[in-house]
Each structure stands twice: as C-alpha cells, then as structure tokens.
C-alpha cells in the first residue's frame, strides 16, 4: 500500500539581515535537519535574498505542528500557504531538509544512491522532484532578482 504523505508548501519573506545570513541559515538548517530526522519530516527549503519557499513532507499532524512552530519564527514574516495536500509519495524522501538556491545550485545531487550519474534520463521521482523545484522557484519568480 502506498504511503500517505502530507505535503505543505509555503512562501515567506526573510527577515534575516544580509550580514548575518550564512550564520543564521546554518543554524536553521542544523536545527531543522536534526528535528526533521527525528520526526520523519523531509523536504526542501528554497532561499533567495528576500524569500523562503519551503516544502514539508510527513505525517499530517507532525507537518501541521511543525508549520505552526515555523510560522511563529521571527526570522521570517508574511508566511502564506501555497499548498497543503495529501500525496502518494514523498518527493524529497532522502532529505531531512535540502537547501535550494534560486540560481539553480542546490545540494540535490544528480547521482543516485549507488553513485551513478543520471542527468540525462531522470526516472519518475527525479522528474517529479524537478517539477516541484520549478514550482517552488516560480513562486518567487520576478521577486527573486
Ligand atoms: C524559513 C525557516 C524554515 C525552517 N524550517 C524548519 C524545519 O524544517 N524544521 C524545523 O524543525 N525547524 C525549522 N525552522 C526552525 C523553527 O522555526 C524553530 O526555530 C525550530 O524548529 C525549533 O523550535 P523549538 O525550539 O520549538 O523546538 C525553520 C525556520 C525558518 C525561519
């Protein structure tokens, strides 16, 4: 039977001063990755100078609770939900929280678990991941420059 996964995507405006950016982001990812690992949450966080777009995947109650916590975080503001839905499978199953940049550089590797490179013919999960990353990037669109 397919796993039922809740997926929540939101966008928010960053409140992190430019000069502290890397340090604060490192703190966010440290906490996010260890907490998400413990609670079975996976996802991706897209970062631009002014915006965040985050996908959270996991058990519905866990994702809702986490989103409530994240919404109250004063390192961002104007948090708005883009999508909140049940899906058949995780798109970022291997990522407790992947870091994605607007420019297209990200820590999503092109190789599979066995280390083989497969950029030319991604499988279905690969294509779904690309589609979702494109949707996340389009969410900030022209505002990202
Ligand atoms: C943009 C953004 C994304 C975040 N993503 C996560 C996340 O995926 N998981 C997480 O546990 N915390 C995330 N956080 C941090 C939470 O807001 C919160 O500080 C952290 O979960 C610790 O909460 P606690 O002290 O209530 O345990 C994020 C914060 C921001 C600003």
mmCIF file of C-alpha atoms and ligand atoms in Angstrom:
data_model
loop_
_atom_site.group_PDB
_atom_site.id
_atom_site.type_symbol
_atom_site.label_atom_id
_atom_site.label_comp_id
_atom_site.label_asym_id
_atom_site.label_seq_id
_atom_site.Cartn_x
_atom_site.Cartn_y
_atom_site.Cartn_z
ATOM 1 C CA UNK A 1 0.000 0.000 0.000
ATOM 2 C CA UNK A 2 1.267 3.444 -0.862
ATOM 3 C CA UNK A 3 2.368 5.654 1.988
ATOM 4 C CA UNK A 4 0.046 8.611 2.577
ATOM 5 C CA UNK A 5 2.073 11.737 2.997
ATOM 6 C CA UNK A 6 1.015 15.234 3.835
ATOM 7 C CA UNK A 7 2.748 17.960 1.837
ATOM 8 C CA UNK A 8 2.718 21.605 2.793
ATOM 9 C CA UNK A 9 4.352 24.321 0.716
ATOM 10 C CA UNK A 10 4.578 27.902 1.946
ATOM 11 C CA UNK A 11 6.271 31.111 0.999
ATOM 12 C CA UNK A 12 7.585 33.752 3.398
ATOM 13 C CA UNK A 13 9.654 36.904 3.449
ATOM 14 C CA UNK A 14 13.095 36.683 5.020
ATOM 15 C CA UNK A 15 13.832 38.965 7.964
ATOM 16 C CA UNK A 16 17.480 37.922 8.212
ATOM 17 C CA UNK A 17 19.905 40.836 7.840
ATOM 18 C CA UNK A 18 22.210 40.283 4.901
ATOM 19 C CA UNK A 19 25.369 40.425 7.041
ATOM 20 C CA UNK A 20 24.195 37.532 9.262
ATOM 21 C CA UNK A 21 22.694 35.492 6.506
ATOM 22 C CA UNK A 22 25.010 32.493 6.282
ATOM 23 C CA UNK A 23 25.363 32.090 10.048
ATOM 24 C CA UNK A 24 21.617 32.264 10.660
ATOM 25 C CA UNK A 25 20.840 29.928 7.758
ATOM 26 C CA UNK A 26 23.376 27.425 9.068
ATOM 27 C CA UNK A 27 21.605 27.485 12.453
ATOM 28 C CA UNK A 28 18.213 26.996 10.834
ATOM 29 C CA UNK A 29 19.444 24.026 8.786
ATOM 30 C CA UNK A 30 21.216 22.434 11.759
ATOM 31 C CA UNK A 31 18.085 22.502 13.904
ATOM 32 C CA UNK A 32 15.727 21.682 11.024
ATOM 33 C CA UNK A 33 17.692 18.658 9.859
ATOM 34 C CA UNK A 34 18.049 17.063 13.270
ATOM 35 C CA UNK A 35 14.457 17.753 14.350
ATOM 36 C CA UNK A 36 13.032 16.643 10.989
ATOM 37 C CA UNK A 37 15.063 13.431 11.062
ATOM 38 C CA UNK A 38 13.633 12.582 14.474
ATOM 39 C CA UNK A 39 10.041 13.287 13.434
ATOM 40 C CA UNK A 40 10.167 11.751 9.944
ATOM 41 C CA UNK A 41 9.822 15.041 8.114
ATOM 42 C CA UNK A 42 11.526 15.555 4.751
ATOM 43 C CA UNK A 43 11.554 18.498 2.405
ATOM 44 C CA UNK A 44 13.381 21.347 0.764
ATOM 45 C CA UNK A 45 13.976 25.000 1.552
ATOM 46 C CA UNK A 46 14.490 27.412 -1.328
ATOM 47 C CA UNK A 47 16.383 30.558 -0.409
ATOM 48 C CA UNK A 48 16.680 33.877 -2.182
ATOM 49 C CA UNK A 49 17.813 37.242 -0.791
ATOM 50 C CA UNK A 50 14.277 38.123 0.233
ATOM 51 C CA UNK A 51 12.163 34.990 0.205
ATOM 52 C CA UNK A 52 11.848 31.485 1.510
ATOM 53 C CA UNK A 53 9.805 28.759 -0.147
ATOM 54 C CA UNK A 54 9.645 25.533 1.840
ATOM 55 C CA UNK A 55 8.156 22.115 1.186
ATOM 56 C CA UNK A 56 7.437 19.964 4.259
ATOM 57 C CA UNK A 57 6.508 16.287 3.850
ATOM 58 C CA UNK A 58 5.429 13.838 6.522
ATOM 59 C CA UNK A 59 2.653 12.715 8.795
ATOM 60 C CA UNK A 60 -0.192 15.272 8.700
ATOM 61 C CA UNK A 61 -0.236 16.081 12.423
ATOM 62 C CA UNK A 62 3.555 16.363 12.519
ATOM 63 C CA UNK A 63 3.696 18.634 9.474
ATOM 64 C CA UNK A 64 0.885 20.842 10.833
ATOM 65 C CA UNK A 65 2.570 21.144 14.222
ATOM 66 C CA UNK A 66 5.921 21.932 12.660
ATOM 67 C CA UNK A 67 4.374 24.507 10.347
ATOM 68 C CA UNK A 68 2.788 26.224 13.358
ATOM 69 C CA UNK A 69 6.213 26.432 15.018
ATOM 70 C CA UNK A 70 7.874 27.685 11.838
ATOM 71 C CA UNK A 71 5.105 30.288 11.277
ATOM 72 C CA UNK A 72 5.881 31.853 14.646
ATOM 73 C CA UNK A 73 9.620 32.153 13.886
ATOM 74 C CA UNK A 74 10.585 35.834 13.709
ATOM 75 C CA UNK A 75 13.376 35.190 11.213
ATOM 76 C CA UNK A 76 10.694 35.456 8.542
ATOM 77 C CA UNK A 77 7.304 37.104 8.073
ATOM 78 C CA UNK A 78 4.292 37.157 5.701
ATOM 79 C CA UNK A 79 4.053 33.355 5.796
ATOM 80 C CA UNK A 80 1.495 32.187 3.242
ATOM 81 C CA UNK A 81 0.493 28.632 2.399
ATOM 82 C CA UNK A 82 0.815 27.748 -1.275
ATOM 83 C CA UNK A 83 -0.393 24.168 -0.995
ATOM 84 C CA UNK A 84 -1.483 21.779 1.740
ATOM 85 C CA UNK A 85 -2.451 18.372 0.451
ATOM 86 C CA UNK A 86 -2.143 14.604 0.758
ATOM 87 C CA UNK A 87 0.103 12.909 -1.784
ATOM 88 C CA UNK A 88 1.049 9.300 -2.558
ATOM 89 C CA UNK A 89 4.774 9.613 -2.030
ATOM 90 C CA UNK A 90 7.484 11.935 -0.843
ATOM 91 C CA UNK A 91 9.382 13.934 -3.457
ATOM 92 C CA UNK A 92 12.353 14.694 -1.158
ATOM 93 C CA UNK A 93 12.429 11.301 0.561
ATOM 94 C CA UNK A 94 16.204 11.348 1.093
ATOM 95 C CA UNK A 95 16.320 14.886 2.506
ATOM 96 C CA UNK A 96 15.607 15.898 6.057
ATOM 97 C CA UNK A 97 15.829 19.398 4.545
ATOM 98 C CA UNK A 98 17.507 20.049 1.210
ATOM 99 C CA UNK A 99 18.927 23.513 0.614
ATOM 100 C CA UNK A 100 17.948 25.004 -2.734
ATOM 101 C CA UNK A 101 19.139 28.272 -4.199
ATOM 102 C CA UNK A 102 17.312 30.374 -6.756
ATOM 103 C CA UNK A 103 20.202 30.256 -9.194
ATOM 104 C CA UNK A 104 19.810 26.518 -9.612
ATOM 105 C CA UNK A 105 22.671 25.454 -7.392
ATOM 106 C CA UNK A 106 21.442 23.081 -4.746
ATOM 107 C CA UNK A 107 22.544 20.174 -2.661
ATOM 108 C CA UNK A 108 20.259 17.799 -4.535
ATOM 109 C CA UNK A 109 22.787 15.519 -6.212
ATOM 110 C CA UNK A 110 22.463 14.310 -9.767
ATOM 111 C CA UNK A 111 23.626 10.846 -8.849
ATOM 112 C CA UNK A 112 21.542 8.071 -7.399
ATOM 113 C CA UNK A 113 22.119 6.069 -4.224
ATOM 114 C CA UNK A 114 24.663 3.822 -5.941
ATOM 115 C CA UNK A 115 26.677 6.825 -7.039
ATOM 116 C CA UNK A 116 25.782 6.551 -10.709
ATOM 117 C CA UNK A 117 25.319 9.811 -12.556
ATOM 118 C CA UNK A 118 21.969 10.063 -14.269
ATOM 119 C CA UNK A 119 21.468 13.614 -15.501
ATOM 120 C CA UNK A 120 20.124 12.746 -18.957
ATOM 121 C CA UNK A 121 17.268 10.403 -18.188
ATOM 122 C CA UNK A 122 15.843 11.034 -14.762
ATOM 123 C CA UNK A 123 13.388 8.473 -13.507
ATOM 124 C CA UNK A 124 9.873 9.401 -12.432
ATOM 125 C CA UNK A 125 10.726 10.548 -8.904
ATOM 126 C CA UNK A 126 13.512 12.621 -10.438
ATOM 127 C CA UNK A 127 11.105 14.335 -12.768
ATOM 128 C CA UNK A 128 8.597 14.992 -10.001
ATOM 129 C CA UNK A 129 11.382 16.497 -7.943
ATOM 130 C CA UNK A 130 12.391 18.764 -10.824
ATOM 131 C CA UNK A 131 8.766 19.814 -11.387
ATOM 132 C CA UNK A 132 8.299 20.655 -7.727
ATOM 133 C CA UNK A 133 11.578 22.592 -7.589
ATOM 134 C CA UNK A 134 10.444 24.546 -10.654
ATOM 135 C CA UNK A 135 7.107 25.308 -8.962
ATOM 136 C CA UNK A 136 8.945 26.478 -5.839
ATOM 137 C CA UNK A 137 11.209 28.725 -7.912
ATOM 138 C CA UNK A 138 8.239 30.115 -9.885
ATOM 139 C CA UNK A 139 6.570 31.040 -6.598
ATOM 140 C CA UNK A 140 9.097 33.806 -6.078
ATOM 141 C CA UNK A 141 9.565 34.416 -9.808
ATOM 142 C CA UNK A 142 10.360 38.004 -10.656
ATOM 143 C CA UNK A 143 10.786 38.935 -6.990
ATOM 144 C CA UNK A 144 13.906 36.815 -6.747
ATOM 145 C CA UNK A 145 16.269 39.164 -8.586
HETATM 146 C C1 LIG B 1 12.482 29.556 6.891
HETATM 147 C C2 LIG B 1 12.553 28.636 8.069
HETATM 148 C C3 LIG B 1 12.454 27.268 7.892
HETATM 149 C C4 LIG B 1 12.509 26.392 8.970
HETATM 150 N N1 LIG B 1 12.392 25.045 8.762
HETATM 151 C C5 LIG B 1 12.398 24.199 9.810
HETATM 152 C C6 LIG B 1 12.239 22.805 9.622
HETATM 153 O O1 LIG B 1 12.100 22.294 8.509
HETATM 154 N N2 LIG B 1 12.254 22.012 10.724
HETATM 155 C C7 LIG B 1 12.413 22.508 11.988
HETATM 156 O O2 LIG B 1 12.415 21.737 12.937
HETATM 157 N N3 LIG B 1 12.580 23.831 12.178
HETATM 158 C C8 LIG B 1 12.583 24.682 11.132
HETATM 159 N N4 LIG B 1 12.761 26.024 11.350
HETATM 160 C C9 LIG B 1 13.033 26.495 12.721
HETATM 161 C C10 LIG B 1 11.786 26.591 13.568
HETATM 162 O O3 LIG B 1 11.103 27.791 13.299
HETATM 163 C C11 LIG B 1 12.136 26.504 15.060
HETATM 164 O O4 LIG B 1 13.027 27.532 15.396
HETATM 165 C C12 LIG B 1 12.787 25.176 15.420
HETATM 166 O O5 LIG B 1 12.007 24.110 14.927
HETATM 167 C C13 LIG B 1 12.974 24.999 16.932
HETATM 168 O O6 LIG B 1 11.726 25.020 17.541
HETATM 169 P P1 LIG B 1 11.552 24.567 19.087
HETATM 170 O O7 LIG B 1 12.525 25.402 19.863
HETATM 171 O O8 LIG B 1 10.096 24.873 19.375
HETATM 172 O O9 LIG B 1 11.888 23.100 19.102
HETATM 173 C C14 LIG B 1 12.689 26.904 10.271
HETATM 174 C C15 LIG B 1 12.789 28.298 10.449
HETATM 175 C C16 LIG B 1 12.726 29.152 9.372
HETATM 176 C C17 LIG B 1 12.844 30.633 9.583
#
